[in-house]
Amino acid sequence: DSGVTQTPKHLITATGQRVTLRCSPRSGDLSVYWYQQSLDQGLQFLIQYYNGEERAKGNILERFSAQQFPDLHSELNLSSLELGDSALYFCASSVVDSTDTQYFGPGTRLTVL
Amino acid sequence: AQKITQTQPGMFVQEKEAVTLDCTYDTSDPSYGLFWYKQPSSGEMIFLIYQGSYDQQNATEGRYSLNFQKARKSANLVISASQLGDSAMYFCAMPSHSGAGSYQLTFGKGTKLSVIP
């Protein structure tokens, strides 16, 4: 158990809908990262938050947004869902620095029908 | 930008034997590090081992060790005494920076390891 929690574990929804994925980092970790894992794209970095502020953006679609709250939990919002958004979404957390290990949550498996 | 290459899509190893999973990288950063993660069929990503480019000795964590060869830009994972539970996908990853305090991992495509009884 990495100490990172993600809810829900599974999510099935229809095209055009909006969903919210939730992540609680390990106790003491200030940075939260979101990654998408799909069969064709592999593991891709989406976005990083540090202590409530956005720090880095990767290949995140405009339909996707995220935020980190004062209690450091984070949410990833996916809207106008398409079939291609079906993937495993991971949240990871680290203490602060670049050499810090990122510990991953169990992931949320999103299926868009 | 960092690039990570894992050239072995799949590998087989006999139980109790050692196996080496290859990872090569490309980076312009003078200081960098390499991570290895394991992803079992259940889906979670498990941190295995890390080594920084300035570390003098190859990192070791139990049955896992990193064979870091900077001149060849390779950071291979060695698993000794393979166990059935080692069957999984293995990913090599490198951190990259896009500004102060910003940090992301770039992953290779992974190697699927199957341990044969």
PDB file of C-alpha atoms in Angstrom:
ATOM      1  CA  ASP A   1       0.000   0.000   0.000  1.00  0.00           C
ATOM      2  CA  SER A   2       1.597   3.253  -1.201  1.00  0.00           C
ATOM      3  CA  GLY A   3      -0.496   5.466   1.059  1.00  0.00           C
ATOM      4  CA  VAL A   4      -2.033   7.265  -1.937  1.00  0.00           C
ATOM      5  CA  THR A   5      -5.767   6.717  -2.262  1.00  0.00           C
ATOM      6  CA  GLN A   6      -7.911   7.151  -5.342  1.00  0.00           C
ATOM      7  CA  THR A   7     -11.646   6.949  -5.769  1.00  0.00           C
ATOM      8  CA  PRO A   8     -13.508   5.485  -7.456  1.00  0.00           C
ATOM      9  CA  LYS A   9     -11.647   2.339  -8.546  1.00  0.00           C
ATOM     10  CA  HIS A  10     -13.842   1.871 -11.583  1.00  0.00           C
ATOM     11  CA  LEU A  11     -16.032   4.279 -13.489  1.00  0.00           C
ATOM     12  CA  ILE A  12     -18.274   3.489 -16.441  1.00  0.00           C
ATOM     13  CA  THR A  13     -19.967   6.350 -18.219  1.00  0.00           C
ATOM     14  CA  ALA A  14     -21.259   7.449 -21.601  1.00  0.00           C
ATOM     15  CA  THR A  15     -19.797   9.727 -24.243  1.00  0.00           C
ATOM     16  CA  GLY A  16     -20.422  13.395 -23.605  1.00  0.00           C
ATOM     17  CA  GLN A  17     -20.599  12.997 -19.843  1.00  0.00           C
ATOM     18  CA  ARG A  18     -18.430  14.559 -17.143  1.00  0.00           C
ATOM     19  CA  VAL A  19     -16.683  12.720 -14.318  1.00  0.00           C
ATOM     20  CA  THR A  20     -14.506  13.627 -11.344  1.00  0.00           C
ATOM     21  CA  LEU A  21     -11.646  11.490 -10.109  1.00  0.00           C
ATOM     22  CA  ARG A  22     -10.380  12.035  -6.586  1.00  0.00           C
ATOM     23  CA  CYS A  23      -6.945  11.549  -5.056  1.00  0.00           C
ATOM     24  CA  SER A  24      -5.584  11.838  -1.520  1.00  0.00           C
ATOM     25  CA  PRO A  25      -1.777  12.014  -1.345  1.00  0.00           C
ATOM     26  CA  ARG A  26       0.428  10.333   1.227  1.00  0.00           C
ATOM     27  CA  SER A  27       0.576  12.131   4.532  1.00  0.00           C
ATOM     28  CA  GLY A  28       3.183  14.899   4.295  1.00  0.00           C
ATOM     29  CA  ASP A  29       3.412  14.925   0.502  1.00  0.00           C
ATOM     30  CA  LEU A  30       2.844  18.335  -1.064  1.00  0.00           C
ATOM     31  CA  SER A  31       3.041  17.435  -4.749  1.00  0.00           C
ATOM     32  CA  VAL A  32       0.316  15.595  -6.626  1.00  0.00           C
ATOM     33  CA  TYR A  33       0.642  14.326 -10.184  1.00  0.00           C
ATOM     34  CA  TRP A  34      -1.903  12.886 -12.589  1.00  0.00           C
ATOM     35  CA  TYR A  35      -1.020  10.344 -15.282  1.00  0.00           C
ATOM     36  CA  GLN A  36      -3.071   8.605 -17.954  1.00  0.00           C
ATOM     37  CA  GLN A  37      -2.275   5.062 -19.073  1.00  0.00           C
ATOM     38  CA  SER A  38      -3.814   3.834 -22.299  1.00  0.00           C
ATOM     39  CA  LEU A  39      -2.909   0.990 -24.618  1.00  0.00           C
ATOM     40  CA  ASP A  40      -1.915   3.208 -27.520  1.00  0.00           C
ATOM     41  CA  GLN A  41      -0.268   6.129 -25.666  1.00  0.00           C
ATOM     42  CA  GLY A  42       1.336   4.315 -22.750  1.00  0.00           C
ATOM     43  CA  LEU A  43       1.854   6.232 -19.518  1.00  0.00           C
ATOM     44  CA  GLN A  44       1.561   9.975 -20.033  1.00  0.00           C
ATOM     45  CA  PHE A  45       1.942  12.821 -17.583  1.00  0.00           C
ATOM     46  CA  LEU A  46      -1.075  15.103 -17.400  1.00  0.00           C
ATOM     47  CA  ILE A  47      -0.525  17.708 -14.682  1.00  0.00           C
ATOM     48  CA  GLN A  48       1.306  18.487 -11.432  1.00  0.00           C
ATOM     49  CA  TYR A  49       0.154  20.485  -8.418  1.00  0.00           C
ATOM     50  CA  TYR A  50       2.319  21.576  -5.547  1.00  0.00           C
ATOM     51  CA  ASN A  51       0.723  22.860  -2.356  1.00  0.00           C
ATOM     52  CA  GLY A  52      -2.355  24.048  -4.219  1.00  0.00           C
ATOM     53  CA  GLU A  53      -0.610  25.598  -7.207  1.00  0.00           C
ATOM     54  CA  GLU A  54      -0.339  24.213 -10.708  1.00  0.00           C
ATOM     55  CA  ARG A  55       3.350  23.566 -11.439  1.00  0.00           C
ATOM     56  CA  ALA A  56       3.572  21.617 -14.675  1.00  0.00           C
ATOM     57  CA  LYS A  57       1.310  20.625 -17.516  1.00  0.00           C
ATOM     58  CA  GLY A  58       1.807  17.730 -19.859  1.00  0.00           C
ATOM     59  CA  ASN A  59      -0.420  16.272 -22.524  1.00  0.00           C
ATOM     60  CA  ILE A  60      -3.632  17.308 -20.860  1.00  0.00           C
ATOM     61  CA  LEU A  61      -6.624  18.015 -23.074  1.00  0.00           C
ATOM     62  CA  GLU A  62      -8.563  21.254 -22.696  1.00  0.00           C
ATOM     63  CA  ARG A  63     -11.594  19.154 -21.744  1.00  0.00           C
ATOM     64  CA  PHE A  64      -9.666  18.012 -18.663  1.00  0.00           C
ATOM     65  CA  SER A  65      -8.956  20.136 -15.623  1.00  0.00           C
ATOM     66  CA  ALA A  66      -7.587  19.556 -12.154  1.00  0.00           C
ATOM     67  CA  GLN A  67      -7.186  21.272  -8.843  1.00  0.00           C
ATOM     68  CA  GLN A  68      -5.548  20.697  -5.487  1.00  0.00           C
ATOM     69  CA  PHE A  69      -7.433  21.757  -2.393  1.00  0.00           C
ATOM     70  CA  PRO A  70      -6.114  23.246   0.889  1.00  0.00           C
ATOM     71  CA  ASP A  71      -6.163  19.798   2.516  1.00  0.00           C
ATOM     72  CA  LEU A  72      -3.915  18.702  -0.413  1.00  0.00           C
ATOM     73  CA  HIS A  73      -6.343  16.263  -1.957  1.00  0.00           C
ATOM     74  CA  SER A  74      -6.743  16.657  -5.701  1.00  0.00           C
ATOM     75  CA  GLU A  75      -9.482  16.165  -8.234  1.00  0.00           C
ATOM     76  CA  LEU A  76      -9.225  15.537 -11.964  1.00  0.00           C
ATOM     77  CA  ASN A  77     -12.290  16.594 -13.931  1.00  0.00           C
ATOM     78  CA  LEU A  78     -12.907  15.068 -17.338  1.00  0.00           C
ATOM     79  CA  SER A  79     -15.704  16.523 -19.446  1.00  0.00           C
ATOM     80  CA  SER A  80     -17.304  15.906 -22.849  1.00  0.00           C
ATOM     81  CA  LEU A  81     -15.960  12.409 -22.623  1.00  0.00           C
ATOM     82  CA  GLU A  82     -15.016  10.510 -25.757  1.00  0.00           C
ATOM     83  CA  LEU A  83     -14.411   6.813 -26.333  1.00  0.00           C
ATOM     84  CA  GLY A  84     -10.670   7.517 -26.522  1.00  0.00           C
ATOM     85  CA  ASP A  85     -10.644   8.827 -22.969  1.00  0.00           C
ATOM     86  CA  SER A  86     -11.079   5.285 -21.689  1.00  0.00           C
ATOM     87  CA  ALA A  87      -7.906   4.613 -19.722  1.00  0.00           C
ATOM     88  CA  LEU A  88      -6.386   3.997 -16.326  1.00  0.00           C
ATOM     89  CA  TYR A  89      -5.849   7.296 -14.514  1.00  0.00           C
ATOM     90  CA  PHE A  90      -3.195   7.396 -11.841  1.00  0.00           C
ATOM     91  CA  CYS A  91      -2.542   9.905  -9.157  1.00  0.00           C
ATOM     92  CA  ALA A  92       0.930  10.008  -7.606  1.00  0.00           C
ATOM     93  CA  SER A  93       2.413  12.073  -4.808  1.00  0.00           C
ATOM     94  CA  SER A  94       5.861  13.065  -3.612  1.00  0.00           C
ATOM     95  CA  VAL A  95       7.235  15.178  -0.812  1.00  0.00           C
ATOM     96  CA  VAL A  96       8.651  18.048  -2.830  1.00  0.00           C
ATOM     97  CA  ASP A  97      11.841  17.710  -4.753  1.00  0.00           C
ATOM     98  CA  SER A  98      12.624  16.302  -8.194  1.00  0.00           C
ATOM     99  CA  THR A  99      14.562  13.340  -6.845  1.00  0.00           C
ATOM    100  CA  ASP A 100      11.711  12.437  -4.570  1.00  0.00           C
ATOM    101  CA  THR A 101      10.061   9.170  -5.404  1.00  0.00           C
ATOM    102  CA  GLN A 102       6.567   9.450  -6.774  1.00  0.00           C
ATOM    103  CA  TYR A 103       4.263   6.984  -5.076  1.00  0.00           C
ATOM    104  CA  PHE A 104       1.282   5.940  -7.135  1.00  0.00           C
ATOM    105  CA  GLY A 105      -2.278   5.308  -6.106  1.00  0.00           C
ATOM    106  CA  PRO A 106      -4.167   2.208  -7.276  1.00  0.00           C
ATOM    107  CA  GLY A 107      -5.649   4.088 -10.225  1.00  0.00           C
ATOM    108  CA  THR A 108      -9.155   4.740 -11.511  1.00  0.00           C
ATOM    109  CA  ARG A 109     -10.180   2.701 -14.500  1.00  0.00           C
ATOM    110  CA  LEU A 110     -12.452   4.819 -16.697  1.00  0.00           C
ATOM    111  CA  THR A 111     -14.564   3.195 -19.364  1.00  0.00           C
ATOM    112  CA  VAL A 112     -16.459   5.449 -21.760  1.00  0.00           C
ATOM    113  CA  LEU A 113     -19.209   3.675 -23.686  1.00  0.00           C
TER     114      LEU A 113
ATOM    115  CA  ALA B   1      13.296  16.475 -23.535  1.00  0.00           C
ATOM    116  CA  GLN B   2      13.978  13.148 -21.951  1.00  0.00           C
ATOM    117  CA  LYS B   3      13.539   9.941 -23.893  1.00  0.00           C
ATOM    118  CA  ILE B   4      13.312   6.471 -22.383  1.00  0.00           C
ATOM    119  CA  THR B   5      13.620   3.321 -24.488  1.00  0.00           C
ATOM    120  CA  GLN B   6      12.760  -0.172 -23.378  1.00  0.00           C
ATOM    121  CA  THR B   7      13.497  -2.460 -26.310  1.00  0.00           C
ATOM    122  CA  GLN B   8      12.167  -5.735 -24.859  1.00  0.00           C
ATOM    123  CA  PRO B   9       8.368  -5.857 -25.137  1.00  0.00           C
ATOM    124  CA  GLY B  10       8.300  -9.243 -23.425  1.00  0.00           C
ATOM    125  CA  MET B  11      10.664 -11.572 -21.630  1.00  0.00           C
ATOM    126  CA  PHE B  12      10.541 -15.012 -20.069  1.00  0.00           C
ATOM    127  CA  VAL B  13      12.645 -16.229 -17.152  1.00  0.00           C
ATOM    128  CA  GLN B  14      12.765 -19.492 -15.274  1.00  0.00           C
ATOM    129  CA  GLU B  15      11.845 -19.333 -11.602  1.00  0.00           C
ATOM    130  CA  LYS B  16      14.914 -18.806  -9.360  1.00  0.00           C
ATOM    131  CA  GLU B  17      16.998 -17.489 -12.273  1.00  0.00           C
ATOM    132  CA  ALA B  18      18.218 -13.900 -12.632  1.00  0.00           C
ATOM    133  CA  VAL B  19      16.898 -11.598 -15.369  1.00  0.00           C
ATOM    134  CA  THR B  20      18.001  -8.229 -16.748  1.00  0.00           C
ATOM    135  CA  LEU B  21      15.496  -5.737 -18.112  1.00  0.00           C
ATOM    136  CA  ASP B  22      16.997  -3.131 -20.423  1.00  0.00           C
ATOM    137  CA  CYS B  23      16.468   0.616 -20.300  1.00  0.00           C
ATOM    138  CA  THR B  24      18.319   3.275 -22.264  1.00  0.00           C
ATOM    139  CA  TYR B  25      17.797   6.981 -21.882  1.00  0.00           C
ATOM    140  CA  ASP B  26      18.575  10.260 -23.514  1.00  0.00           C
ATOM    141  CA  THR B  27      18.818  13.503 -21.595  1.00  0.00           C
ATOM    142  CA  SER B  28      20.682  16.784 -21.736  1.00  0.00           C
ATOM    143  CA  ASP B  29      20.455  17.338 -17.976  1.00  0.00           C
ATOM    144  CA  PRO B  30      23.841  17.137 -16.241  1.00  0.00           C
ATOM    145  CA  SER B  31      22.162  15.636 -13.178  1.00  0.00           C
ATOM    146  CA  TYR B  32      19.406  13.097 -13.500  1.00  0.00           C
ATOM    147  CA  GLY B  33      17.969   9.946 -12.026  1.00  0.00           C
ATOM    148  CA  LEU B  34      16.249   6.766 -13.083  1.00  0.00           C
ATOM    149  CA  PHE B  35      13.294   5.003 -11.494  1.00  0.00           C
ATOM    150  CA  TRP B  36      11.946   1.528 -12.032  1.00  0.00           C
ATOM    151  CA  TYR B  37       8.312   0.661 -11.351  1.00  0.00           C
ATOM    152  CA  LYS B  38       6.454  -2.635 -11.422  1.00  0.00           C
ATOM    153  CA  GLN B  39       2.860  -2.968 -12.588  1.00  0.00           C
ATOM    154  CA  PRO B  40       1.239  -6.338 -11.807  1.00  0.00           C
ATOM    155  CA  SER B  41      -1.886  -7.470 -13.624  1.00  0.00           C
ATOM    156  CA  SER B  42      -3.955  -5.888 -10.845  1.00  0.00           C
ATOM    157  CA  GLY B  43      -2.883  -2.501 -12.233  1.00  0.00           C
ATOM    158  CA  GLU B  44      -1.161  -0.624  -9.438  1.00  0.00           C
ATOM    159  CA  MET B  45       2.258   0.995 -10.008  1.00  0.00           C
ATOM    160  CA  ILE B  46       4.807  -0.097  -7.419  1.00  0.00           C
ATOM    161  CA  PHE B  47       8.090   1.768  -6.903  1.00  0.00           C
ATOM    162  CA  LEU B  48      11.061  -0.606  -6.981  1.00  0.00           C
ATOM    163  CA  ILE B  49      14.334   1.284  -7.096  1.00  0.00           C
ATOM    164  CA  TYR B  50      15.958   4.633  -7.852  1.00  0.00           C
ATOM    165  CA  GLN B  51      19.443   5.825  -8.661  1.00  0.00           C
ATOM    166  CA  GLY B  52      20.817   9.301  -9.253  1.00  0.00           C
ATOM    167  CA  SER B  53      23.476   9.983 -11.860  1.00  0.00           C
ATOM    168  CA  TYR B  54      25.979  11.091  -9.230  1.00  0.00           C
ATOM    169  CA  ASP B  55      25.560   8.041  -7.024  1.00  0.00           C
ATOM    170  CA  GLN B  56      28.864   6.173  -6.928  1.00  0.00           C
ATOM    171  CA  GLN B  57      27.503   2.699  -6.321  1.00  0.00           C
ATOM    172  CA  ASN B  58      24.751   0.870  -8.169  1.00  0.00           C
ATOM    173  CA  ALA B  59      21.527   0.913  -6.170  1.00  0.00           C
ATOM    174  CA  THR B  60      20.258  -2.273  -4.569  1.00  0.00           C
ATOM    175  CA  GLU B  61      16.898  -3.006  -2.949  1.00  0.00           C
ATOM    176  CA  GLY B  62      16.522  -6.614  -1.892  1.00  0.00           C
ATOM    177  CA  ARG B  63      16.450  -8.742  -5.057  1.00  0.00           C
ATOM    178  CA  TYR B  64      16.458  -5.675  -7.288  1.00  0.00           C
ATOM    179  CA  SER B  65      19.578  -3.900  -8.449  1.00  0.00           C
ATOM    180  CA  LEU B  66      20.285  -1.206 -10.982  1.00  0.00           C
ATOM    181  CA  ASN B  67      23.116  -1.670 -13.453  1.00  0.00           C
ATOM    182  CA  PHE B  68      23.800   1.969 -14.266  1.00  0.00           C
ATOM    183  CA  GLN B  69      26.231   2.579 -17.138  1.00  0.00           C
ATOM    184  CA  LYS B  70      26.331   6.302 -17.832  1.00  0.00           C
ATOM    185  CA  ALA B  71      28.695   6.069 -20.804  1.00  0.00           C
ATOM    186  CA  ARG B  72      26.207   3.790 -22.535  1.00  0.00           C
ATOM    187  CA  LYS B  73      23.221   5.753 -21.178  1.00  0.00           C
ATOM    188  CA  SER B  74      21.685   2.606 -19.814  1.00  0.00           C
ATOM    189  CA  ALA B  75      20.071   1.768 -16.479  1.00  0.00           C
ATOM    190  CA  ASN B  76      19.145  -1.895 -16.540  1.00  0.00           C
ATOM    191  CA  LEU B  77      17.128  -3.558 -13.795  1.00  0.00           C
ATOM    192  CA  VAL B  78      18.447  -6.869 -12.542  1.00  0.00           C
ATOM    193  CA  ILE B  79      16.080  -9.156 -10.660  1.00  0.00           C
ATOM    194  CA  SER B  80      17.813 -12.009  -8.894  1.00  0.00           C
ATOM    195  CA  ALA B  81      16.221 -15.321  -7.914  1.00  0.00           C
ATOM    196  CA  SER B  82      13.001 -14.673  -9.868  1.00  0.00           C
ATOM    197  CA  GLN B  83       9.715 -15.586  -8.232  1.00  0.00           C
ATOM    198  CA  LEU B  84       6.311 -16.245  -9.753  1.00  0.00           C
ATOM    199  CA  GLY B  85       5.103 -13.003  -8.198  1.00  0.00           C
ATOM    200  CA  ASP B  86       7.629 -11.080 -10.305  1.00  0.00           C
ATOM    201  CA  SER B  87       5.471 -11.651 -13.388  1.00  0.00           C
ATOM    202  CA  ALA B  88       4.390  -8.124 -14.292  1.00  0.00           C
ATOM    203  CA  MET B  89       5.055  -5.102 -16.520  1.00  0.00           C
ATOM    204  CA  TYR B  90       8.189  -3.181 -15.618  1.00  0.00           C
ATOM    205  CA  PHE B  91       8.642   0.480 -16.462  1.00  0.00           C
ATOM    206  CA  CYS B  92      11.750   2.608 -16.488  1.00  0.00           C
ATOM    207  CA  ALA B  93      11.146   6.314 -15.857  1.00  0.00           C
ATOM    208  CA  MET B  94      13.142   9.539 -15.716  1.00  0.00           C
ATOM    209  CA  PRO B  95      12.168  12.816 -14.081  1.00  0.00           C
ATOM    210  CA  SER B  96      12.199  15.961 -16.182  1.00  0.00           C
ATOM    211  CA  HIS B  97      11.752  19.587 -15.324  1.00  0.00           C
ATOM    212  CA  SER B  98       9.955  22.399 -17.064  1.00  0.00           C
ATOM    213  CA  GLY B  99      10.619  25.109 -14.508  1.00  0.00           C
ATOM    214  CA  ALA B 100      11.211  25.759 -10.838  1.00  0.00           C
ATOM    215  CA  GLY B 101       9.451  23.164  -8.748  1.00  0.00           C
ATOM    216  CA  SER B 102       7.916  21.494 -11.772  1.00  0.00           C
ATOM    217  CA  TYR B 103       8.614  17.868 -12.241  1.00  0.00           C
ATOM    218  CA  GLN B 104       7.173  14.972 -14.224  1.00  0.00           C
ATOM    219  CA  LEU B 105       8.117  11.413 -15.022  1.00  0.00           C
ATOM    220  CA  THR B 106       8.724  10.253 -18.586  1.00  0.00           C
ATOM    221  CA  PHE B 107       8.109   6.521 -18.913  1.00  0.00           C
ATOM    222  CA  GLY B 108       9.333   3.894 -21.307  1.00  0.00           C
ATOM    223  CA  LYS B 109       6.833   1.592 -22.991  1.00  0.00           C
ATOM    224  CA  GLY B 110       7.546  -1.176 -20.509  1.00  0.00           C
ATOM    225  CA  THR B 111       8.676  -4.800 -20.566  1.00  0.00           C
ATOM    226  CA  LYS B 112       6.309  -7.635 -19.740  1.00  0.00           C
ATOM    227  CA  LEU B 113       8.134 -10.230 -17.649  1.00  0.00           C
ATOM    228  CA  SER B 114       6.755 -13.731 -17.339  1.00  0.00           C
ATOM    229  CA  VAL B 115       8.274 -16.081 -14.764  1.00  0.00           C
ATOM    230  CA  ILE B 116       7.997 -19.752 -15.694  1.00  0.00           C
ATOM    231  CA  PRO B 117       7.712 -22.345 -12.904  1.00  0.00           C
TER     232      PRO B 117
END
